[in-house]
Short mmCIF file of C-alpha atoms in Angstrom, two decimals:
data_model
loop_
_atom_site.label_atom_id
_atom_site.label_comp_id
_atom_site.label_asym_id
_atom_site.label_seq_id
_atom_site.Cartn_x
_atom_site.Cartn_y
_atom_site.Cartn_z
CA MET A 1 146.76 -67.01 49.07
CA ASP A 2 146.02 -69.45 47.01
CA ALA A 3 147.46 -68.14 43.65
CA PRO A 4 151.00 -68.01 44.32
CA ASN A 5 150.68 -71.42 45.70
CA LYS A 6 149.18 -72.56 42.92
CA ASP A 7 151.67 -70.47 40.60
CA MET A 8 154.80 -72.59 42.57
CA ASN A 9 153.41 -75.74 41.89
CA SER A 10 153.48 -75.34 38.11
CA SER A 11 156.37 -73.34 37.89
CA LYS A 12 157.92 -75.89 35.70
CA SER A 13 154.81 -75.84 32.74
CA THR A 14 154.68 -71.57 32.91
CA ALA A 15 158.45 -71.70 32.80
CA SER A 16 159.28 -73.52 29.40
CA ASP A 17 155.68 -71.49 28.00
CA ALA A 18 156.51 -68.66 29.27
CA LEU A 19 159.75 -69.35 26.60
CA PRO A 20 159.90 -70.23 23.10
CA ASN A 21 159.49 -73.70 22.29
CA LEU A 22 163.10 -74.63 21.34
CA SER A 23 163.44 -77.88 18.71
CA SER A 24 166.17 -80.50 20.37
CA TRP A 25 168.04 -79.03 17.24
CA ARG A 26 168.37 -75.87 17.03
CA GLN A 27 169.41 -76.85 20.93
CA TYR A 28 171.94 -78.62 19.27
CA LYS A 29 172.81 -76.34 17.03
CA ALA A 30 173.21 -73.58 19.28
CA LEU A 31 174.89 -75.63 21.54
CA LEU A 32 177.30 -76.19 19.03
CA ARG A 33 177.90 -72.58 18.12
CA LYS A 34 178.28 -71.56 21.32
CA ASP A 35 180.94 -74.31 21.82
CA ILE A 36 182.94 -74.12 18.40
CA ALA A 37 182.65 -70.33 19.17
CA GLN A 38 184.47 -70.21 22.48
CA GLU A 39 187.68 -72.20 21.01
CA PHE A 40 187.91 -69.74 18.15
CA ARG A 41 187.75 -66.99 20.33
CA THR A 42 190.55 -69.10 23.03
CA LYS A 43 191.61 -71.36 20.59
CA GLU A 44 193.09 -73.18 23.88
CA MET A 45 191.79 -76.81 22.94
CA ILE A 46 193.27 -77.79 19.85
CA THR A 47 196.66 -75.47 19.46
CA SER A 48 197.11 -76.94 23.35
CA MET A 49 196.63 -81.25 21.98
CA GLY A 50 198.20 -80.43 18.26
CA LEU A 51 201.02 -79.21 20.23
CA TYR A 52 200.78 -81.97 22.43
CA GLY A 53 200.94 -84.42 19.24
CA MET A 54 203.57 -82.92 17.77
CA LEU A 55 206.08 -83.32 20.53
CA VAL A 56 205.10 -86.87 20.92
CA LEU A 57 206.55 -87.09 17.50
CA VAL A 58 209.58 -85.58 18.39
CA ILE A 59 209.44 -88.13 22.05
CA TYR A 60 209.13 -90.28 19.33
CA TYR A 61 211.77 -89.62 17.43
CA ILE A 62 214.26 -89.46 19.13
CA ALA A 63 212.89 -92.34 21.24
CA LEU A 64 213.37 -94.15 17.75
CA SER A 65 216.65 -92.17 16.53
CA ARG A 66 219.47 -95.65 17.65
CA THR A 67 216.75 -98.95 16.38
CA GLY A 68 218.83 -98.62 13.40
CA THR A 69 218.22 -99.92 9.05
CA ASP A 70 217.33 -102.62 10.02
CA PHE A 71 213.65 -102.49 11.99
CA ASP A 72 211.05 -102.80 11.01
CA ILE A 73 209.22 -99.43 11.51
CA THR A 74 205.56 -100.80 10.81
CA THR A 75 205.60 -104.09 12.70
CA ILE A 76 205.02 -100.58 16.18
CA ALA A 77 203.40 -97.78 13.50
CA ALA A 78 200.03 -99.03 15.00
CA GLY A 79 201.27 -98.72 18.51
CA LEU A 80 202.53 -95.56 18.27
CA LEU A 81 199.73 -93.48 16.36
CA LEU A 82 197.31 -94.63 19.33
CA LEU A 83 199.32 -93.66 21.98
CA MET A 84 199.53 -90.08 20.45
CA ILE A 85 196.50 -90.26 19.80
CA VAL A 86 195.56 -91.43 23.06
CA PHE A 87 197.46 -89.75 25.16
CA THR A 88 196.50 -86.34 22.91
CA SER A 89 192.96 -86.98 23.37
CA MET A 90 193.04 -87.42 27.42
CA LEU A 91 194.93 -83.83 26.89
CA GLY A 92 191.80 -82.01 25.07
CA LEU A 93 189.14 -83.91 27.13
CA ASN A 94 190.11 -82.49 30.13
CA ARG A 95 190.31 -79.29 28.48
CA SER A 96 187.25 -79.43 27.48
CA LEU A 97 185.48 -79.84 30.75
CA ILE A 98 187.72 -77.45 32.97
CA HIS A 99 185.27 -73.76 31.24
CA GLU A 100 182.21 -75.69 32.30
CA HIS A 101 183.17 -76.12 35.50
CA ASP A 102 185.11 -73.30 36.64
CA GLN A 103 183.49 -70.40 35.15
CA GLY A 104 180.23 -72.02 36.11
CA GLN A 105 178.53 -72.78 32.51
CA LEU A 106 177.27 -75.93 33.39
CA GLU A 107 174.98 -74.90 35.75
CA ALA A 108 174.00 -71.98 33.68
CA LEU A 109 173.48 -74.67 30.73
CA LEU A 110 171.48 -76.60 33.62
CA LEU A 111 168.99 -73.38 34.45
CA ALA A 112 168.32 -73.01 30.60
CA PRO A 113 165.52 -75.14 29.18
CA ILE A 114 167.55 -77.43 27.55
CA ASP A 115 167.34 -81.19 27.38
CA ARG A 116 170.08 -82.98 29.20
CA PRO A 117 170.63 -85.41 26.54
CA ILE A 118 171.27 -82.65 24.15
CA ILE A 119 173.93 -81.38 25.75
CA PHE A 120 176.11 -85.19 25.73
CA LEU A 121 175.48 -84.45 22.33
CA ALA A 122 176.17 -81.46 21.71
CA LYS A 123 179.40 -81.86 23.95
CA ALA A 124 180.36 -84.76 22.65
CA THR A 125 180.64 -83.86 19.36
CA THR A 126 182.44 -80.86 19.74
CA ASN A 127 184.99 -82.28 21.36
CA LEU A 128 185.16 -85.16 18.45
CA LEU A 129 185.58 -82.17 15.97
CA PHE A 130 188.23 -80.89 17.58
CA LEU A 131 189.75 -84.14 18.18
CA LEU A 132 189.49 -84.80 14.04
CA VAL A 133 190.97 -81.33 13.19
CA VAL A 134 194.12 -82.26 15.30
CA GLN A 135 194.65 -85.75 13.66
CA LEU A 136 194.05 -83.94 10.32
CA VAL A 137 197.77 -82.15 11.27
CA VAL A 138 199.84 -84.46 13.04
CA VAL A 139 198.67 -87.79 11.45
CA PRO A 140 199.86 -87.12 8.10
CA PHE A 141 203.19 -85.94 9.73
CA PHE A 142 203.73 -89.48 11.64
CA TYR A 143 202.60 -90.86 8.84
CA VAL A 144 205.72 -89.20 6.16
CA MET A 145 207.59 -89.22 10.05
CA PHE A 146 207.94 -92.50 10.43
CA VAL A 147 205.24 -94.63 7.73
CA SER A 148 206.20 -93.51 4.27
CA GLY A 149 209.75 -93.25 4.50
CA SER A 150 210.65 -96.44 6.22
CA MET A 151 212.83 -99.02 4.83
CA PRO A 152 210.38 -102.16 4.44
CA ILE A 153 207.95 -99.29 2.52
CA LEU A 154 210.61 -98.01 0.39
CA MET A 155 212.67 -101.49 -0.84
CA GLY A 156 208.18 -102.22 -1.78
CA ASP A 157 208.64 -105.01 1.03
CA VAL A 158 205.63 -104.15 2.45
CA THR A 159 202.38 -101.99 1.11
CA PRO A 160 200.23 -100.59 3.25
CA GLY A 161 196.21 -99.69 2.56
CA PRO A 162 195.12 -96.65 1.06
CA TRP A 163 194.73 -93.52 2.97
CA TRP A 164 190.86 -93.82 3.61
CA LYS A 165 190.95 -96.62 5.06
CA LEU A 166 193.25 -95.50 8.45
CA ALA A 167 190.49 -92.44 7.96
CA ILE A 168 188.03 -94.85 8.57
CA ALA A 169 189.92 -96.31 11.67
CA LEU A 170 190.94 -93.24 13.30
CA LEU A 171 187.32 -91.74 12.60
CA LEU A 172 185.61 -94.61 14.39
CA GLY A 173 188.38 -94.75 17.58
CA SER A 174 187.25 -90.85 17.60
CA ILE A 175 184.04 -91.23 17.90
CA GLY A 176 184.43 -93.28 20.41
CA ILE A 177 187.13 -91.45 23.05
CA ALA A 178 184.67 -88.61 22.42
CA GLY A 179 181.62 -90.07 23.24
CA ILE A 180 182.98 -91.46 26.55
CA GLY A 181 185.90 -88.92 27.33
CA THR A 182 183.02 -86.34 27.18
CA LEU A 183 181.58 -88.34 30.12
CA LEU A 184 184.42 -89.06 32.23
CA ALA A 185 185.30 -85.85 31.72
CA THR A 186 182.45 -84.20 33.71
CA ILE A 187 182.98 -86.82 35.90
CA SER A 188 186.75 -86.14 36.17
CA VAL A 189 186.47 -81.87 36.37
CA ASN A 190 184.75 -82.26 39.47
CA THR A 191 186.94 -84.17 41.35
CA LYS A 192 190.56 -83.86 43.41
CA GLY A 193 193.46 -84.46 40.87
CA ARG A 194 191.46 -83.78 37.47
CA ASP A 195 194.18 -85.22 34.60
CA PHE A 196 194.48 -88.49 37.11
CA ILE A 197 191.35 -89.07 37.63
CA LEU A 198 190.91 -89.12 33.91
CA ALA A 199 193.14 -90.99 33.12
CA VAL A 200 192.01 -93.60 35.19
CA LEU A 201 188.94 -94.14 34.65
CA PHE A 202 189.33 -93.68 30.26
CA ILE A 203 192.15 -96.55 30.10
CA PRO A 204 189.86 -99.07 31.69
CA VAL A 205 186.73 -98.40 29.41
CA MET A 206 188.82 -97.70 26.63
CA PHE A 207 190.66 -100.78 26.63
CA PRO A 208 188.75 -102.77 24.31
CA LEU A 209 188.24 -99.83 21.71
CA LEU A 210 191.84 -99.54 21.75
CA LEU A 211 192.39 -103.37 21.35
CA VAL A 212 190.82 -103.16 18.47
CA LEU A 213 191.64 -100.15 17.23
CA VAL A 214 195.30 -100.88 17.32
CA ALA A 215 194.54 -104.15 15.07
CA ALA A 216 192.58 -102.50 12.66
CA LEU A 217 195.14 -99.42 12.35
CA ASN A 218 197.93 -102.01 12.31
CA ALA A 219 196.49 -104.24 9.51
CA VAL A 220 196.03 -100.59 6.58
CA ILE A 221 199.69 -100.13 7.81
CA VAL A 222 200.89 -103.02 7.12
CA GLY A 223 198.31 -104.15 4.68
CA GLY A 224 199.63 -106.76 2.28
CA THR A 225 197.70 -109.70 1.00
CA GLY A 226 194.72 -109.87 3.54
CA TYR A 227 194.78 -107.67 5.21
CA GLU A 228 191.29 -106.62 4.62
CA ALA A 229 189.69 -109.09 6.15
CA GLU A 230 191.28 -108.36 9.93
CA PHE A 231 190.01 -104.79 9.14
CA TRP A 232 186.68 -104.94 8.56
CA THR A 233 186.17 -107.04 11.39
CA MET A 234 187.92 -104.64 13.73
CA CYS A 235 185.92 -102.11 12.50
CA ALA A 236 183.01 -103.80 12.86
CA ALA A 237 183.64 -104.50 16.77
CA ALA A 238 184.97 -101.37 17.14
CA LEU A 239 181.68 -100.35 15.98
CA GLY A 240 179.66 -102.51 18.09
CA PHE A 241 181.49 -101.81 21.27
CA ASN A 242 181.11 -97.82 20.53
CA ALA A 243 177.06 -97.90 20.25
CA ILE A 244 177.00 -100.56 23.01
CA VAL A 245 178.50 -97.95 25.51
CA ILE A 246 178.23 -94.55 23.98
CA ALA A 247 174.46 -95.75 24.83
CA ALA A 248 175.00 -96.13 28.73
CA ALA A 249 176.97 -92.90 28.34
CA TYR A 250 174.02 -90.90 26.93
CA GLY A 251 171.61 -92.81 29.49
CA LEU A 252 173.86 -92.21 32.31
CA TYR A 253 174.84 -88.19 31.94
CA GLU A 254 171.82 -87.19 33.34
CA PHE A 255 172.78 -88.49 36.54
CA ILE A 256 175.87 -86.74 36.70
CA LEU A 257 175.12 -83.70 35.35
CA GLY A 258 172.35 -83.75 38.38
CA VAL A 259 174.93 -82.95 41.53
CA MET B 1 173.76 -106.50 65.14
CA LYS B 2 174.32 -109.20 67.39
CA ARG B 3 171.75 -111.27 64.76
CA GLU B 4 174.57 -110.28 61.81
CA LEU B 5 177.31 -110.59 63.74
CA GLN B 6 176.12 -114.77 64.58
CA LEU B 7 174.63 -115.47 60.30
CA ALA B 8 178.30 -113.65 59.77
CA LEU B 9 180.25 -115.45 61.64
CA ILE B 10 178.34 -119.04 61.09
CA LEU B 11 179.02 -118.63 56.98
CA ALA B 12 182.49 -118.18 58.03
CA ILE B 13 182.01 -121.62 59.12
CA VAL B 14 180.59 -122.97 57.12
CA GLY B 15 182.52 -120.72 54.06
CA GLY B 16 185.64 -122.27 55.40
CA LEU B 17 184.57 -125.80 56.48
CA LEU B 18 183.12 -126.25 52.70
CA THR B 19 186.56 -125.00 50.82
CA THR B 20 188.63 -126.64 52.82
CA ILE B 21 186.17 -129.94 51.77
CA ALA B 22 186.56 -128.76 48.53
CA PHE B 23 190.31 -128.79 49.09
CA VAL B 24 190.93 -131.85 50.79
CA MET B 25 187.97 -133.80 47.52
CA ALA B 26 190.28 -132.47 45.05
CA PHE B 27 193.74 -133.81 46.09
CA THR B 28 191.88 -137.16 47.32
CA THR B 29 188.54 -138.19 45.46
CA ALA B 30 188.98 -136.03 42.85
CA SER B 31 189.63 -138.40 39.14
CA MET B 32 192.95 -136.87 37.66
CA GLN B 33 192.01 -135.68 34.02
CA HIS B 34 194.12 -137.11 30.89
CA HIS B 35 193.91 -136.24 27.31
CA ASN B 36 190.24 -138.55 26.14
CA THR B 37 189.90 -139.91 29.72
CA VAL B 38 187.81 -138.48 32.08
CA VAL B 39 186.75 -134.87 30.20
CA ASN B 40 185.74 -136.01 27.03
CA ALA B 41 186.63 -132.20 25.21
CA PRO B 42 189.21 -132.84 22.50
CA GLY B 43 189.36 -129.32 21.92
CA PHE B 44 190.58 -128.96 25.88
CA ILE B 45 193.64 -130.40 25.47
CA ASP B 46 193.87 -128.56 21.12
CA THR B 47 193.86 -124.96 22.83
CA VAL B 48 196.82 -125.99 25.31
CA TYR B 49 198.82 -128.06 22.49
CA GLU B 50 198.88 -124.85 20.53
CA LEU B 51 199.99 -122.50 23.15
CA ALA B 52 201.98 -124.36 24.73
CA PRO B 53 205.43 -125.17 23.56
CA PRO B 54 205.76 -129.18 22.56
CA GLN B 55 208.78 -130.83 24.65
CA LEU B 56 205.99 -128.94 27.38
CA GLN B 57 202.72 -130.93 26.52
CA PRO B 58 201.04 -133.77 28.34
CA ASN B 59 201.95 -135.91 25.44
CA PRO B 60 204.12 -134.91 23.58
CA PRO B 61 204.87 -135.61 19.38
CA ASP B 62 208.15 -137.48 19.82
CA GLY B 63 206.12 -139.66 22.35
CA THR B 64 208.73 -138.38 25.56
CA VAL B 65 206.31 -136.92 28.57
CA ASN B 66 208.19 -134.66 30.22
CA TYR B 67 205.91 -132.23 31.69
CA HIS B 68 205.44 -135.19 34.99
CA ASN B 69 202.35 -135.14 36.53
CA PRO B 70 199.51 -135.23 33.72
CA TRP B 71 197.52 -132.42 34.28
CA PHE B 72 197.73 -132.16 38.23
CA SER B 73 197.38 -128.79 37.68
CA GLN B 74 194.47 -128.91 37.00
CA LYS B 75 193.52 -128.93 40.47
CA ILE B 76 192.98 -125.40 40.65
CA PHE B 77 190.25 -125.50 38.79
CA TYR B 78 188.47 -126.06 42.08
CA PHE B 79 189.51 -122.10 42.88
CA HIS B 80 189.78 -120.44 39.96
CA VAL B 81 186.33 -120.96 38.40
CA PRO B 82 184.61 -120.40 41.61
CA LEU B 83 186.16 -117.80 41.90
CA ALA B 84 186.05 -116.43 38.72
CA GLN B 85 182.47 -116.82 38.48
CA LEU B 86 182.11 -115.28 42.17
CA SER B 87 183.70 -112.38 41.24
CA LEU B 88 181.06 -112.19 38.28
CA LEU B 89 177.92 -112.60 40.60
CA VAL B 90 179.37 -109.62 42.61
CA PHE B 91 180.16 -107.45 40.40
CA THR B 92 176.67 -107.38 38.36
CA ILE B 93 175.10 -107.37 42.48
CA ALA B 94 177.04 -105.02 42.84
CA ALA B 95 176.11 -102.61 40.17
CA ILE B 96 172.21 -103.52 40.08
CA PHE B 97 172.87 -101.10 43.80
CA ALA B 98 174.69 -98.94 42.41
CA GLY B 99 171.27 -98.53 39.80
CA LEU B 100 168.69 -98.58 42.93
CA PHE B 101 170.68 -95.80 44.21
CA LEU B 102 170.11 -93.57 40.77
CA LYS B 103 167.01 -94.63 41.12
CA PHE B 104 166.34 -93.68 44.82
CA ARG B 105 169.28 -92.06 46.19
CA ASP B 106 168.88 -94.16 48.72
CA PRO B 107 172.60 -94.02 51.08
CA LYS B 108 171.88 -97.32 52.07
CA TYR B 109 172.59 -98.43 48.55
CA ASP B 110 175.87 -96.69 48.23
CA ILE B 111 176.82 -98.20 50.62
CA ARG B 112 175.65 -102.12 49.43
CA SER B 113 177.49 -101.00 45.97
CA ARG B 114 180.77 -100.20 47.11
CA ILE B 115 181.07 -103.19 49.86
CA GLY B 116 179.49 -104.98 46.99
CA MET B 117 182.54 -103.71 45.27
CA GLU B 118 185.30 -104.60 47.74
CA THR B 119 184.44 -108.39 48.11
CA THR B 120 184.23 -108.44 44.13
CA LEU B 121 187.93 -106.88 44.76
CA LEU B 122 188.90 -109.86 46.53
CA PHE B 123 187.61 -112.46 43.69
CA THR B 124 189.18 -110.81 42.00
CA ILE B 125 192.53 -110.93 43.07
CA GLY B 126 191.83 -114.21 44.19
CA THR B 127 190.97 -115.04 40.40
CA MET B 128 194.29 -113.34 39.32
CA ILE B 129 196.53 -114.91 42.02
CA SER B 130 194.73 -118.90 41.22
CA GLY B 131 194.90 -118.01 37.42
CA SER B 132 198.74 -117.11 37.05
CA MET B 133 199.35 -120.37 38.44
CA TRP B 134 197.46 -122.19 36.73
CA THR B 135 198.73 -119.88 33.35
CA ARG B 136 202.61 -120.95 34.59
CA ALA B 137 201.85 -124.49 35.20
CA SER B 138 199.69 -124.93 32.37
CA TRP B 139 200.06 -122.66 29.58
CA ILE B 140 204.53 -122.02 30.64
CA ASN B 141 205.03 -118.43 30.27
CA SER B 142 202.69 -116.12 30.90
CA TRP B 143 204.60 -112.82 29.91
CA GLY B 144 207.25 -113.71 27.48
CA GLU B 145 206.53 -114.70 24.26
CA LEU B 146 203.61 -116.61 24.60
CA GLY B 147 202.10 -113.63 26.71
CA ARG B 148 201.68 -111.89 23.77
CA VAL B 149 199.92 -113.93 22.53
CA LEU B 150 197.41 -114.71 25.32
CA LEU B 151 197.56 -110.52 25.55
CA SER B 152 195.11 -110.90 23.06
CA GLU B 153 192.64 -113.60 24.54
CA PRO B 154 189.32 -112.20 24.97
CA ARG B 155 188.58 -113.82 28.34
CA LEU B 156 192.44 -112.08 29.52
CA VAL B 157 191.44 -108.80 28.12
CA THR B 158 187.78 -108.55 29.53
CA TYR B 159 189.06 -109.78 33.03
CA THR B 160 191.89 -108.12 32.91
CA VAL B 161 189.85 -104.48 32.33
CA MET B 162 187.35 -106.17 35.16
CA LEU B 163 190.48 -105.31 37.60
CA MET B 164 190.90 -101.93 36.73
CA PHE B 165 187.41 -101.27 36.29
CA VAL B 166 187.13 -102.22 40.65
CA VAL B 167 190.59 -100.68 41.40
CA ALA B 168 189.50 -97.17 39.63
CA TYR B 169 186.52 -96.80 41.24
CA PHE B 170 188.15 -96.99 44.12
CA VAL B 171 189.81 -93.90 43.17
CA LEU B 172 186.94 -92.25 42.07
CA ARG B 173 185.95 -92.68 45.48
CA LYS B 174 188.24 -91.09 47.17
CA SER B 175 188.81 -88.44 44.67
CA VAL B 176 185.40 -86.57 45.21
CA GLU B 177 184.88 -84.69 48.81
CA GLU B 178 180.46 -83.89 48.36
CA GLU B 179 179.40 -87.04 50.15
CA GLU B 180 176.17 -86.94 47.57
CA LYS B 181 178.29 -86.20 44.55
CA ARG B 182 180.53 -89.00 45.30
CA ALA B 183 177.63 -91.56 45.23
CA VAL B 184 176.65 -90.33 41.94
CA TYR B 185 179.58 -90.31 40.12
CA SER B 186 180.84 -93.88 41.49
CA ALA B 187 177.09 -95.39 40.80
CA VAL B 188 177.64 -94.20 37.40
CA PHE B 189 180.67 -95.41 36.87
CA THR B 190 180.05 -98.74 38.35
CA ILE B 191 176.97 -99.15 35.98
CA LEU B 192 179.16 -98.58 32.92
CA ALA B 193 182.29 -100.52 34.09
CA TRP B 194 179.91 -103.13 34.45
CA ILE B 195 178.80 -103.59 30.84
CA ILE B 196 182.14 -105.74 30.36
CA VAL B 197 180.50 -108.22 32.77
CA PRO B 198 178.68 -110.32 30.03
CA PHE B 199 181.01 -109.77 27.20
CA SER B 200 184.01 -111.97 30.15
CA PHE B 201 181.22 -114.44 30.77
CA ALA B 202 179.92 -114.73 27.43
CA TYR B 203 182.59 -115.48 24.78
CA THR B 204 184.22 -118.44 26.11
CA ARG B 205 180.44 -120.09 26.15
CA LEU B 206 179.55 -118.64 22.56
CA THR B 207 182.60 -119.67 20.51
CA GLN B 208 185.97 -121.16 21.91
CA GLU B 209 187.51 -118.87 18.89
CA HIS B 210 191.19 -117.34 19.94
CA THR B 211 190.71 -118.93 23.95
CA ALA B 212 192.20 -120.67 25.81
CA HIS B 213 189.94 -120.83 28.44
CA PRO B 214 188.25 -124.09 28.11
CA THR B 215 184.57 -123.70 28.68
CA ASP B 216 183.08 -126.56 26.89
CA VAL B 217 184.44 -128.06 29.74
CA LEU B 218 181.37 -127.09 31.99
CA GLN B 219 179.10 -127.15 29.27
CA GLN B 220 179.76 -131.46 28.26
CA GLY B 221 179.44 -131.91 31.71
CA MET B 222 181.99 -133.10 33.96
CA ASP B 223 182.68 -136.42 35.98
CA THR B 224 180.37 -136.73 38.90
CA SER B 225 183.90 -137.19 41.09
CA ASN B 226 184.93 -133.66 39.56
CA LEU B 227 181.19 -132.22 39.31
CA ILE B 228 180.86 -132.53 43.38
CA PRO B 229 184.17 -130.95 45.29
CA PHE B 230 184.26 -127.98 42.65
CA ILE B 231 180.00 -127.08 43.57
CA ILE B 232 180.83 -127.30 47.25
CA ALA B 233 183.82 -124.71 46.27
CA ILE B 234 181.24 -122.78 45.16
CA ILE B 235 179.06 -122.94 47.86
CA GLY B 236 182.44 -122.37 50.59
CA MET B 237 183.42 -119.31 48.68
CA MET B 238 179.58 -118.06 48.29
CA ALA B 239 178.85 -118.71 52.25
CA PHE B 240 182.50 -117.05 53.10
CA GLY B 241 181.22 -114.05 50.19
CA TYR B 242 178.50 -113.13 51.85
CA ALA B 243 179.67 -113.51 55.56
CA ILE B 244 182.46 -110.80 54.29
CA TYR B 245 179.29 -108.64 52.82
CA VAL B 246 177.33 -108.63 56.47
CA LEU B 247 179.91 -108.08 58.28
CA ARG B 248 180.81 -104.81 56.32
CA VAL B 249 177.59 -103.60 55.71
CA ALA B 250 176.91 -103.87 59.36
CA GLU B 251 180.47 -102.10 60.11
CA GLU B 252 179.19 -99.56 57.99
CA ARG B 253 175.43 -99.46 59.94
CA LYS B 254 177.59 -98.84 63.44
CA ARG B 255 180.29 -95.89 61.78
CA ALA B 256 176.78 -93.95 60.56
CA GLN B 257 175.85 -94.12 63.80
CA LEU B 258 178.76 -93.06 65.75
CA ALA B 259 178.93 -90.43 63.78
CA LEU B 260 175.54 -89.80 64.65
CA ILE B 261 176.35 -89.97 68.55
CA LYS B 262 179.58 -87.74 67.94
CA GLU B 263 178.19 -84.78 66.00
CA ASP B 264 175.40 -85.16 69.25
CA ILE B 265 178.29 -85.05 71.86
CA GLU B 266 179.39 -81.88 70.12
CA ASP B 267 176.34 -80.31 69.91
CA LYS B 268 176.13 -80.77 73.99
CA LEU B 269 179.30 -79.66 74.28
CA ALA B 270 178.59 -76.04 72.37
CA ASP B 271 175.70 -75.96 74.09
CA LEU B 272 177.57 -75.81 77.53
#
């Protein structure tokens, strides 16, 4: 009579005692491997994001086809690049959690002896990884199509900064997008209007980061003398924003997994 | 319930009365603000100098004054600033209730947090309307060439983000059907969104760079004739906002009771 009761009370500790003691790092690696393997099999996120990014470039091409040779595209290139990244990443973020939700993977993960913050970190890392892979393909295309061949750069009126600075700005932006996007996508997959709700929640939260990011990208693309100070200021601001908001997302993720 | 209604009614009347008094005082007893006369803050005028076109400034360089009635638009200060400050305060209270909900999972905190957000929306829209009126008078144009300058003004950016947050909050609430999920998601989103508030509040108080919001006026102290209507307006609007809050909380409680009674009746009808 007493024994099963005791077992019920201490079921939590016995369950974790019975299983091999997984360190956080191993849990993290296992989750990462699961997501990457899944992506390799379905290729759903990267292909859809990459294709969508390319289509956005085509639309830019159409939209800018009547601007003529006097038009200085470098003044809006940072904005165009940002637009493409935001659209493609929102598409990808939505995709990244639909499987988890529709196939009941999230419940399975919650049953497994994994710390909840680890789930957030692993999911955010894979999202970041996929975002970076897509950008690695799409951003060079954008650069060749719209920036490096544009009149002011060919004439030497505008000298852009080095490419690795562009990469730093994009990396900082992607970290923020992946970190907060994971939290908001987990909320939005459980709502009625998934894609729409993600956009409604995502854009206000990202607003400061996007503003800073476009300034940093603009500083690199327009270049010239003295752009470095603005670039590094904006990168520091992006870093600060990421630190604060991702810390908040990390702390809050536990609550939304619980319901 | 009856006591709450009485309290709300009294608060609403007192708040409305005080706001009206502040309105009258702002146009009668409060002294007009001129450059270097009442407010001894050069930054106050300088930021406006940078933004507005020269011919429309209080004292244009060529000596002619095209801007009729200098600083008449400043009268909106007595409503714009209290509304803005209270919107940040109510948002903070809503975020505290959201945190309490996540800790204790008591539905009453969820209701309070939501009503706090409703009040925030009201105050935020008020701030936006009065702010755009003031912008039109003082900075001349909000959405033209100058608008692009103002778009990177930190106060406007952070406050616009806040309005977007509050609207997004209600969109989120509408789109989740399960009650507990809705409460948890909206509490999490409230706390995430609240992060913008300290930035919005502190930026212009820490530095005057890149900003056209002259908070140094508040810090350097105002003339007594200006300070009194300002404080009266704050108290009046706070009372009015609290009256709305009390009324809405009472309404929600009645609604919950009504739902229970309905269930009860349905059960009894099913038994028959």
